XYZ file of N, CA, C and O in Angstrom:
692
model
N -34.641 63.622 1.577
C -33.271 63.412 0.858
C -33.106 61.913 1.115
O -32.733 61.467 0.378
N -33.707 60.927 1.595
C -33.489 59.594 1.751
C -34.125 59.167 0.332
O -33.371 58.249 -0.445
N -35.399 59.721 -0.640
C -35.791 59.265 -1.496
C -34.743 59.869 -2.123
O -34.717 58.872 -3.158
N -34.079 60.642 -2.608
C -33.649 61.120 -3.360
C -32.547 60.298 -3.676
O -32.093 59.516 -5.010
N -31.976 59.732 -2.609
C -30.740 58.893 -2.648
C -30.671 57.544 -2.684
O -30.358 57.242 -3.693
N -32.058 56.810 -2.937
C -32.344 55.754 -3.040
C -32.767 56.034 -4.905
O -32.235 54.913 -5.273
N -33.362 56.518 -5.680
C -33.016 56.927 -6.477
C -31.684 57.153 -7.546
O -31.775 56.286 -8.718
N -31.094 57.389 -6.538
C -29.958 57.841 -7.325
C -29.332 56.189 -7.160
O -28.341 56.317 -8.094
N -29.247 55.606 -5.964
C -28.763 54.332 -6.134
C -29.152 53.187 -7.208
O -28.282 52.841 -7.784
N -30.106 53.837 -7.514
C -31.197 52.710 -8.483
C -30.494 53.094 -9.867
O -30.158 51.657 -10.709
N -30.419 54.374 -10.184
C -29.494 54.612 -11.219
C -28.268 54.483 -11.928
O -27.989 53.959 -12.864
N -27.777 54.125 -10.796
C -26.164 53.422 -10.617
C -26.113 52.305 -10.966
O -25.229 51.709 -11.533
N -27.070 51.565 -9.962
C -27.159 49.657 -10.094
C -27.348 49.682 -11.272
O -26.669 48.923 -11.773
N -28.267 49.697 -12.164
C -29.026 49.483 -13.671
C -27.782 50.534 -14.439
O -27.771 49.761 -15.497
N -26.972 50.934 -14.453
C -25.497 51.810 -15.413
C -24.733 50.477 -15.356
O -24.033 50.083 -15.738
N -24.276 49.947 -13.694
C -23.640 49.159 -13.297
C -24.082 47.736 -14.620
O -22.860 46.680 -15.406
N -24.958 47.280 -13.906
C -25.915 46.306 -14.613
C -25.577 46.386 -16.269
O -25.675 45.116 -16.962
N -25.824 47.482 -16.489
C -26.305 47.618 -18.038
C -24.735 47.314 -18.776
O -24.107 46.728 -19.493
N -23.542 48.156 -18.035
C -22.246 48.301 -18.595
C -21.588 46.670 -18.550
O -20.940 46.156 -19.163
N -22.045 46.018 -17.447
C -21.645 44.463 -16.890
C -22.091 43.707 -18.208
O -21.251 42.850 -18.619
N -23.112 43.944 -18.314
C -24.003 42.884 -19.170
C -23.025 42.962 -20.866
O -23.238 41.989 -21.235
N -22.898 44.375 -21.158
C -22.462 44.838 -22.402
C -21.056 44.289 -22.399
O -20.467 43.776 -23.484
N -20.510 44.040 -21.298
C -18.600 43.568 -20.909
C -19.021 42.148 -21.514
O -17.970 41.616 -22.297
N -19.990 41.414 -20.543
C -20.023 40.093 -20.640
C -20.687 39.411 -22.342
O -19.769 38.712 -22.852
N -21.355 40.438 -22.572
C -21.736 39.806 -24.316
C -21.047 39.964 -24.981
O -20.554 39.452 -26.135
N -20.437 41.462 -25.036
C -18.557 41.218 -26.201
C -18.203 40.155 -25.953
O -17.253 39.924 -27.081
N -17.714 39.768 -24.875
C -16.545 38.976 -24.724
C -17.245 37.839 -24.513
O -16.123 36.785 -25.517
N -18.250 37.622 -24.960
C -18.856 36.032 -25.626
C -18.595 36.280 -27.280
O -18.864 35.001 -27.569
N -19.580 37.213 -27.789
C -19.413 37.095 -28.638
C -18.697 37.891 -29.706
O -19.017 37.789 -31.147
N -17.302 38.138 -29.563
C -16.363 38.871 -30.116
C -15.361 37.830 -30.682
O -14.947 36.896 -29.488
N -14.956 37.484 -32.399
C -14.295 36.481 -32.220
C -13.107 36.767 -32.461
O -12.536 38.018 -33.211
N -11.961 36.544 -31.602
C -10.633 36.571 -31.699
C -9.828 35.175 -32.128
O -8.922 35.004 -31.214
N -10.176 34.492 -32.624
C -10.081 33.062 -33.215
C -8.615 33.213 -34.105
O -8.958 33.890 -34.852
N -8.129 32.663 -33.720
C -6.537 32.111 -34.073
C -7.076 31.153 -35.566
O -8.214 30.222 -35.618
N -6.400 31.088 -36.841
C -6.933 30.581 -38.065
C -6.396 29.038 -37.489
O -5.646 28.752 -36.850
N -7.313 27.830 -37.713
C -7.451 26.376 -37.727
C -7.918 25.990 -38.754
O -8.152 26.402 -40.297
N -7.330 24.836 -39.094
C -8.065 24.160 -40.626
C -9.106 24.093 -41.386
O -10.237 24.118 -40.411
N -9.540 24.693 -42.431
C -10.746 25.133 -42.835
C -10.655 26.220 -42.717
O -12.176 26.350 -43.716
N -10.772 26.994 -41.881
C -10.853 28.196 -42.118
C -9.832 29.343 -42.698
O -8.701 29.009 -43.467
N -10.001 30.919 -43.174
C -9.466 31.671 -43.691
C -8.382 32.457 -42.948
O -8.800 32.649 -41.984
N -7.374 32.347 -43.517
C -5.971 33.200 -42.566
C -5.930 34.827 -42.473
O -6.771 35.175 -43.761
N -5.662 35.195 -41.220
C -5.977 36.907 -41.682
C -4.378 37.111 -42.092
O -3.599 36.294 -42.458
N -4.682 38.435 -43.176
C -4.051 38.885 -43.694
C -2.912 39.359 -42.705
O -2.869 39.558 -41.914
N -1.801 39.499 -43.410
C -0.091 39.924 -42.790
C -0.369 40.835 -43.357
O 0.086 40.903 -44.722
N 0.500 41.778 -42.837
C 1.580 42.808 -43.227
C 2.788 43.040 -42.449
O 2.760 43.726 -41.562
N 3.802 42.418 -43.242
C 5.216 43.026 -42.458
C 6.649 43.224 -43.574
O 6.428 43.295 -44.347
N 7.660 43.888 -42.868
C 8.475 44.172 -43.610
C 9.563 43.025 -43.759
O 9.471 41.823 -42.708
N 9.991 42.507 -44.917
C 10.811 41.462 -44.944
C 12.287 42.115 -44.679
O 12.685 43.097 -44.591
N 13.005 41.071 -44.740
C 14.376 41.457 -44.386
C 15.170 41.998 -45.158
O 16.057 43.142 -45.006
N 14.890 42.357 -46.620
C 15.228 42.981 -47.348
C 14.908 44.559 -47.590
O 14.850 45.606 -48.110
N 13.832 44.372 -46.602
C 13.321 45.792 -46.169
C 12.222 46.599 -46.482
O 11.386 47.498 -46.273
N 11.848 45.966 -47.755
C 10.320 45.898 -48.403
C 9.211 45.174 -47.548
O 9.227 44.563 -46.874
N 7.975 45.802 -47.772
C 6.886 45.844 -47.020
C 6.004 44.468 -47.886
O 5.893 44.605 -48.959
N 5.667 43.733 -47.201
C 4.736 42.810 -48.085
C 3.664 42.340 -47.300
O 3.540 42.052 -45.978
N 2.313 42.306 -48.350
C 1.007 41.324 -47.497
C 0.625 40.023 -48.406
O 0.972 40.087 -49.439
N 0.269 39.720 -47.078
C -0.104 37.971 -47.944
C -1.143 38.293 -48.681
O -0.930 37.226 -49.559
N -2.128 39.004 -48.696
C -3.092 39.650 -49.790
C -2.501 39.475 -50.931
O -2.761 39.301 -52.131
N -1.164 40.242 -51.272
C -0.128 40.181 -52.336
C -0.290 39.052 -53.024
O 0.367 38.995 -54.022
N -0.412 37.259 -52.219
C -0.112 36.410 -52.747
C -1.172 35.784 -53.096
O -1.202 34.101 -53.620
N -2.221 36.242 -52.976
C -3.636 36.080 -53.543
C -3.223 34.864 -54.773
O -3.132 35.195 -55.914
N -4.070 33.721 -55.158
C -4.080 33.101 -55.861
C -2.522 31.866 -56.115
O -2.939 30.923 -56.478
N -2.287 32.201 -55.102
C -1.064 31.222 -54.699
C -0.815 30.247 -53.191
O -2.124 30.434 -52.569
N -0.269 28.913 -53.598
C -0.116 28.407 -52.518
C 0.620 28.765 -52.046
O 1.610 29.276 -51.983
N 0.723 28.427 -50.386
C 1.635 29.409 -49.008
C 1.924 28.618 -48.005
O 1.095 27.786 -47.710
N 3.204 28.376 -47.989
C 3.400 27.173 -46.906
C 4.145 28.593 -45.916
O 5.298 29.457 -46.242
N 3.629 28.796 -44.650
C 4.301 29.890 -43.947
C 4.603 28.954 -42.459
O 3.778 28.610 -42.034
N 5.983 29.435 -42.469
C 7.042 29.160 -41.194
C 6.904 30.211 -39.811
O 7.663 31.256 -40.727
N 6.644 29.521 -38.991
C 7.106 30.232 -37.872
C 8.715 30.273 -37.592
O 8.345 29.086 -36.744
N 9.316 30.909 -36.776
C 10.745 30.264 -36.666
C 11.691 30.943 -35.888
O 11.147 32.718 -36.208
N 12.545 30.619 -35.387
C 13.467 31.666 -34.199
C 15.051 30.924 -34.713
O 15.223 29.681 -34.881
N 15.765 31.968 -34.756
C 17.100 31.397 -34.836
C 18.004 30.756 -33.968
O 18.429 29.811 -34.112
N 17.540 30.791 -32.818
C 17.820 30.039 -31.722
C 17.161 28.933 -31.229
O 17.692 27.733 -30.805
N 15.923 28.499 -32.485
C 15.344 27.301 -32.062
C 16.183 25.815 -33.387
O 16.199 26.144 -34.312
N 16.296 25.359 -32.383
C 17.323 24.052 -33.261
C 16.299 23.078 -34.323
O 16.980 22.768 -35.436
N 14.936 22.792 -33.695
C 14.339 22.247 -34.739
C 14.052 22.627 -36.200
O 14.072 22.748 -36.906
N 13.761 24.447 -35.920
C 13.571 25.336 -36.885
C 15.161 25.367 -37.841
O 15.016 25.313 -39.079
N 15.606 24.984 -37.336
C 17.851 25.449 -38.289
C 17.532 23.842 -38.992
O 18.405 23.926 -40.151
N 16.950 22.472 -38.177
C 17.103 21.500 -38.710
C 16.421 21.289 -40.052
O 16.613 20.913 -41.402
N 14.596 21.949 -39.661
C 14.088 22.133 -41.300
C 14.304 23.213 -42.365
O 13.799 22.628 -43.397
N 15.308 24.160 -42.103
C 15.791 25.151 -42.822
C 16.105 24.638 -44.410
O 15.511 25.280 -45.276
N 16.864 23.999 -43.867
C 17.565 23.180 -45.788
C 15.843 23.147 -46.470
O 16.077 22.941 -47.931
N 15.535 21.804 -45.893
C 14.259 21.600 -46.566
C 13.690 22.445 -47.166
O 12.994 22.420 -48.275
N 12.990 23.314 -46.245
C 12.245 25.258 -46.843
C 13.198 25.403 -47.998
O 12.348 25.912 -49.113
N 14.183 25.450 -48.022
C 15.233 26.029 -48.919
C 15.230 25.052 -50.252
O 14.377 25.584 -51.648
N 15.107 23.607 -50.237
C 14.727 22.825 -51.491
C 13.567 23.043 -51.814
O 13.483 23.249 -53.484
N 12.449 23.449 -51.031
C 11.378 23.311 -51.593
C 11.122 24.638 -52.446
O 10.113 24.588 -53.196
N 11.592 25.534 -51.892
C 11.196 26.977 -52.610
C 12.112 26.904 -54.081
O 11.840 27.436 -55.114
N 13.172 26.350 -53.956
C 13.981 26.181 -55.286
C 13.281 25.450 -56.405
O 12.724 25.693 -57.403
N 12.650 24.702 -56.202
C 11.526 23.300 -56.644
C 10.416 24.357 -56.839
O 9.817 23.879 -57.999
N 9.827 24.858 -55.893
C 8.015 25.477 -56.243
C 8.202 27.010 -56.649
O 7.033 27.321 -56.888
N 9.191 27.416 -56.806
C 9.063 28.780 -56.424
C 8.704 29.485 -57.870
O 7.517 30.689 -57.915
N 8.513 28.753 -59.057
C 7.789 29.373 -60.442
C 6.822 28.338 -60.490
O 6.322 28.326 -61.863
N 6.337 27.943 -59.438
C 5.168 26.651 -60.101
C 3.579 26.811 -58.662
O 2.857 26.576 -58.541
N 3.892 28.555 -58.472
C 2.510 28.972 -58.137
C 2.495 28.425 -56.037
O 1.620 29.045 -55.580
N 3.984 28.486 -55.733
C 3.966 28.288 -54.255
C 4.969 29.068 -53.807
O 6.022 29.562 -53.943
N 4.355 30.302 -52.952
C 5.341 30.809 -51.602
C 6.021 30.086 -50.539
O 4.858 29.703 -49.869
N 6.916 30.479 -50.479
C 7.222 29.639 -49.120
C 7.826 31.241 -48.241
O 8.484 31.656 -48.731
N 7.301 31.461 -47.198
C 7.746 32.222 -46.486
C 8.320 31.914 -44.975
O 7.315 31.484 -44.337
N 8.990 32.585 -44.319
C 9.475 32.172 -42.707
C 9.776 33.763 -42.058
O 10.221 34.696 -42.449
N 8.841 33.626 -41.371
C 8.185 34.541 -40.491
C 9.223 34.259 -38.889
O 9.147 33.364 -37.976
N 10.100 35.559 -38.978
C 11.009 35.246 -37.812
C 10.200 36.056 -36.949
O 9.480 36.952 -36.921
N 10.360 35.011 -35.450
C 9.314 35.261 -33.903
C 10.361 36.207 -33.210
O 10.975 36.239 -32.380
N 10.432 37.648 -33.500
C 11.159 38.986 -32.477
C 12.093 39.002 -32.836
O 12.479 40.157 -31.893
N 13.054 38.287 -33.428
C 14.481 39.045 -33.183
C 14.915 40.180 -34.421
O 14.173 40.829 -35.327
N 16.055 40.758 -33.862
C 16.330 41.490 -34.782
C 17.284 41.202 -35.981
O 17.468 40.212 -36.075
N 17.129 42.266 -36.787
C 17.390 42.282 -38.492
C 18.798 41.397 -38.552
O 19.176 40.919 -39.592
N 19.754 42.122 -37.603
C 21.163 41.758 -37.483
C 21.418 40.511 -37.697
O 21.899 39.595 -38.465
N 20.902 39.747 -36.669
C 20.699 38.397 -36.604
C 20.203 37.737 -36.939
O 20.659 36.548 -37.335
N 19.206 37.280 -37.707
C 17.971 37.293 -38.804
C 18.888 37.211 -39.961
O 19.183 36.172 -40.553
N 19.736 38.444 -39.953
C 20.202 38.539 -41.778
C 21.844 37.547 -41.706
O 22.088 37.046 -42.622
N 22.226 37.621 -40.310
C 23.886 36.539 -40.125
C 22.930 35.156 -40.347
O 24.157 34.656 -41.164
N 21.954 34.960 -39.711
C 21.539 33.607 -40.039
C 21.389 33.032 -41.151
O 21.731 32.025 -42.034
N 20.578 33.930 -41.945
C 20.365 33.961 -43.147
C 21.045 33.373 -44.627
O 21.296 32.685 -44.879
N 22.187 34.717 -44.153
C 23.115 34.322 -44.694
C 24.408 33.008 -44.310
O 24.841 32.187 -45.446
N 24.203 32.590 -43.245
C 24.759 31.505 -42.982
C 24.614 30.152 -43.725
O 24.865 28.787 -43.908
N 23.218 30.373 -43.350
C 22.133 28.568 -44.095
C 22.157 28.603 -45.662
O 20.742 28.137 -45.868
N 22.670 29.983 -46.125
C 22.110 30.412 -47.492
C 20.785 30.173 -47.820
O 20.034 29.580 -48.936
N 19.809 31.112 -47.011
C 18.474 31.152 -47.556
C 18.400 32.242 -48.330
O 18.661 32.962 -48.351
N 17.500 31.281 -49.777
C 16.867 32.945 -50.273
C 15.568 32.853 -50.438
O 15.288 33.771 -51.490
N 14.937 32.066 -49.916
C 13.002 32.446 -50.141
C 12.850 33.679 -49.058
O 13.814 34.329 -47.667
N 11.346 34.304 -49.000
C 11.260 35.558 -47.966
C 11.490 35.118 -46.413
O 10.969 34.549 -46.367
N 12.150 36.407 -45.893
C 12.427 36.202 -44.610
C 11.269 37.285 -44.124
O 11.506 38.656 -44.559
N 10.173 37.440 -43.429
C 9.538 37.995 -42.511
C 9.677 38.520 -41.696
O 9.920 37.203 -40.689
N 9.901 39.757 -41.075
C 10.283 40.132 -39.473
C 8.912 40.451 -38.739
O 8.242 41.020 -38.876
N 8.625 39.491 -37.754
C 7.645 39.667 -37.052
C 7.915 40.605 -35.789
O 8.028 39.700 -34.137
N 8.616 41.673 -35.695
C 9.627 42.280 -34.488
C 9.085 42.357 -32.764
O 9.001 42.317 -31.989
N 7.258 42.679 -33.663
C 6.158 42.897 -32.091
C 5.631 41.626 -31.883
O 4.824 41.407 -30.818
N 5.696 40.249 -32.756
C 5.117 38.921 -32.536
C 3.575 39.157 -32.606
O 2.693 38.739 -31.982
N 3.034 40.249 -33.148
C 1.638 40.417 -33.475
C 0.949 39.110 -34.174
O 0.307 39.286 -33.916
N 2.288 38.777 -35.298
C 1.155 37.971 -36.299
C 1.622 36.909 -35.652
O 0.426 35.889 -35.651
N 2.538 36.320 -34.962
C 2.410 35.152 -34.150
C 0.996 35.337 -33.020
O 0.607 33.928 -32.685
N 0.677 35.911 -32.956
C -0.520 36.124 -31.465
C -1.461 35.991 -32.341
O -2.522 35.033 -31.890
N -1.663 36.744 -33.468
C -2.971 36.612 -34.441
C -3.140 35.142 -34.785
O -3.783 34.511 -34.614
N -1.836 34.270 -35.105
C -1.766 33.035 -35.391
C -1.844 32.018 -34.646
O -1.667 31.000 -34.867
N -2.044 32.468 -33.233
C -1.766 31.672 -31.917
C -0.304 30.646 -32.459
O -0.911 29.619 -31.265
N 0.811 31.389 -32.293
C 1.691 30.443 -32.342
C 2.477 30.110 -30.776
O 2.327 30.938 -30.334
N 2.256 28.953 -31.199
C 3.246 28.535 -29.070
C 4.377 28.064 -29.362
O 5.603 28.994 -29.143
N 4.636 26.810 -29.720
C 5.739 26.329 -30.357
C 6.171 26.758 -31.413
O 5.886 27.179 -32.570
N 7.885 26.741 -31.439
C 8.453 27.152 -32.711
C 9.044 25.842 -32.997
O 9.769 25.413 -32.196
N 9.499 25.602 -34.619
C 8.282 26.025 -35.406
C 6.944 25.526 -35.523
O 6.667 24.406 -34.775
N 6.422 26.338 -36.378
C 5.190 26.000 -36.517
C 5.266 26.421 -38.352
O 5.104 27.407 -38.224
N 4.426 25.576 -39.011
C 4.146 25.750 -40.266
C 2.662 25.420 -40.432
O 2.058 24.520 -40.296
N 2.407 26.565 -41.198
C 0.911 26.458 -42.552
C 0.753 26.435 -43.845
O 1.875 26.828 -44.024
N 0.323 25.128 -43.886
C 0.066 25.753 -45.122
C -1.249 25.910 -45.780
O -2.459 25.499 -44.850
N -1.178 26.982 -46.718
C -2.435 27.518 -46.974
C -2.915 27.054 -48.690
O -1.649 27.551 -49.409
N -3.880 26.831 -49.059
C -4.448 26.716 -50.197
C -4.305 28.073 -51.107
O -4.870 28.795 -50.200
N -4.426 27.837 -52.619
C -4.611 29.370 -53.154
C -6.111 30.091 -52.841
O -6.077 31.238 -52.955
N -6.909 29.506 -52.290
C -8.004 30.257 -51.741
C -8.124 30.817 -50.448
O -8.938 31.761 -50.113
N -6.702 30.860 -49.777
C -6.494 31.032 -48.459
C -6.967 30.448 -47.225
O -6.983 31.262 -46.249
N -7.842 29.818 -47.339
C -7.887 28.737 -46.330
C -6.470 27.541 -46.323
O -5.865 26.905 -46.751
N -7.004 27.657 -44.545
C -5.811 26.419 -44.039
C -6.284 25.150 -44.447
O -6.966 24.786 -43.950
N -5.102 24.009 -45.013
C -4.962 23.025 -45.610
C -4.699 22.621 -44.168
O -5.572 21.137 -43.946
N -3.536 22.747 -44.082
C -2.761 21.830 -42.844
C -2.207 22.700 -41.654
O -1.456 24.200 -42.431
N -1.755 22.660 -40.148
C -0.743 23.161 -39.439
C 0.015 22.503 -38.697
O -0.355 21.055 -38.136
N 1.100 22.279 -38.952
C 1.913 21.452 -38.073
C 2.786 22.268 -36.828
O 3.269 23.390 -37.168
N 2.917 21.812 -36.051
C 3.144 21.538 -34.730
C 4.885 21.142 -34.961
O 4.721 20.372 -34.672
N 5.798 22.416 -34.697
C 7.217 21.478 -34.491
C 7.940 21.057 -35.992
O 7.439 21.689 -36.971
N 9.013 20.260 -35.973
C 9.419 20.368 -37.154
C 9.335 19.343 -38.523
O 8.223 18.640 -37.923
N 9.097 20.035 -39.261
C 8.432 19.441 -40.722
C 9.755 18.787 -41.530
O 10.485 19.115 -41.887
N 9.227 17.338 -41.547
C 10.348 16.293 -42.308
C 10.124 16.990 -43.759
O 8.660 17.001 -44.004
N 11.134 16.582 -44.619
C 10.859 16.763 -45.765
C 9.828 16.252 -46.939
O 9.456 17.111 -47.377
N 9.680 15.329 -46.108
C 9.192 14.152 -47.052
C 7.289 14.809 -46.788
O 6.550 14.595 -47.753
N 7.481 14.920 -45.451
C 5.720 15.377 -45.421
C 5.614 17.071 -45.822
O 4.793 17.318 -46.481
N 6.733 17.928 -46.074
C 6.813 19.236 -46.933
C 6.095 18.875 -48.194
O 5.494 19.525 -48.671
N 6.964 17.719 -48.789
C 6.669 17.244 -50.361
C 5.335 17.098 -50.309
O 4.282 17.676 -51.212
N 4.689 16.521 -49.365
C 3.274 16.180 -49.533
C 2.762 17.026 -49.318
O 1.505 17.530 -50.185
N 2.676 17.606 -48.118
C 1.494 18.994 -48.123
C 1.533 19.937 -49.134
O 0.613 20.309 -49.447
N 2.806 20.278 -49.567
C 2.406 21.170 -50.729
C 2.054 20.466 -52.007
O 1.256 21.249 -52.683
N 2.430 19.097 -52.679
C 1.358 18.309 -53.573
C 0.348 18.639 -53.044
O -0.770 19.240 -53.759
N -0.470 18.677 -51.779
C -1.709 18.544 -51.655
C -2.495 20.083 -51.712
O -3.562 20.198 -51.920
N -1.933 20.806 -51.349
C -2.366 22.543 -51.594
C -2.403 22.878 -53.129
O -2.691 24.135 -53.439
N -1.424 21.966 -53.761
C -1.300 22.593 -55.039
C -2.478 21.958 -56.062
O -2.015 21.609 -57.145
N -2.720 20.830 -55.409
C -3.784 20.177 -56.462
C -5.006 20.268 -56.380
O -5.611 21.333 -55.469
């Protein structure tokens, strides 16, 4: 009976080693990377403030300014007028300005948008899943995406209007 127990222990040990090796290998070789400068951005599918569902892939071939923000964020509020002016200037020139709200309810966001007179698309990341996929830590964070879907630049914190203009010109040229 001792020989049988020893064989069973060896089988269990081998199974544990095999599963452990698989888990470690998966953790090392699975890519859960967030977009960085030069990489392609992952697709996003979110509900807009107006209720429509939109995907980033629907904007293929356009330059995109993707801004992650919150209504409570002071730097976000300071930069919103610059994004609105950029939207008005570039909307018919192949540039999409999109603001992704980070986890707030639609009523709060709608009140804010009306107060700030924002007319560019607002997407709602109610579960913060897109923010997680993009590695968003501080708000605001802005991605400048070329028409081929690669990240040209990422700015953490408030974007000044002169920088916004320069970045848009760079992703459209």
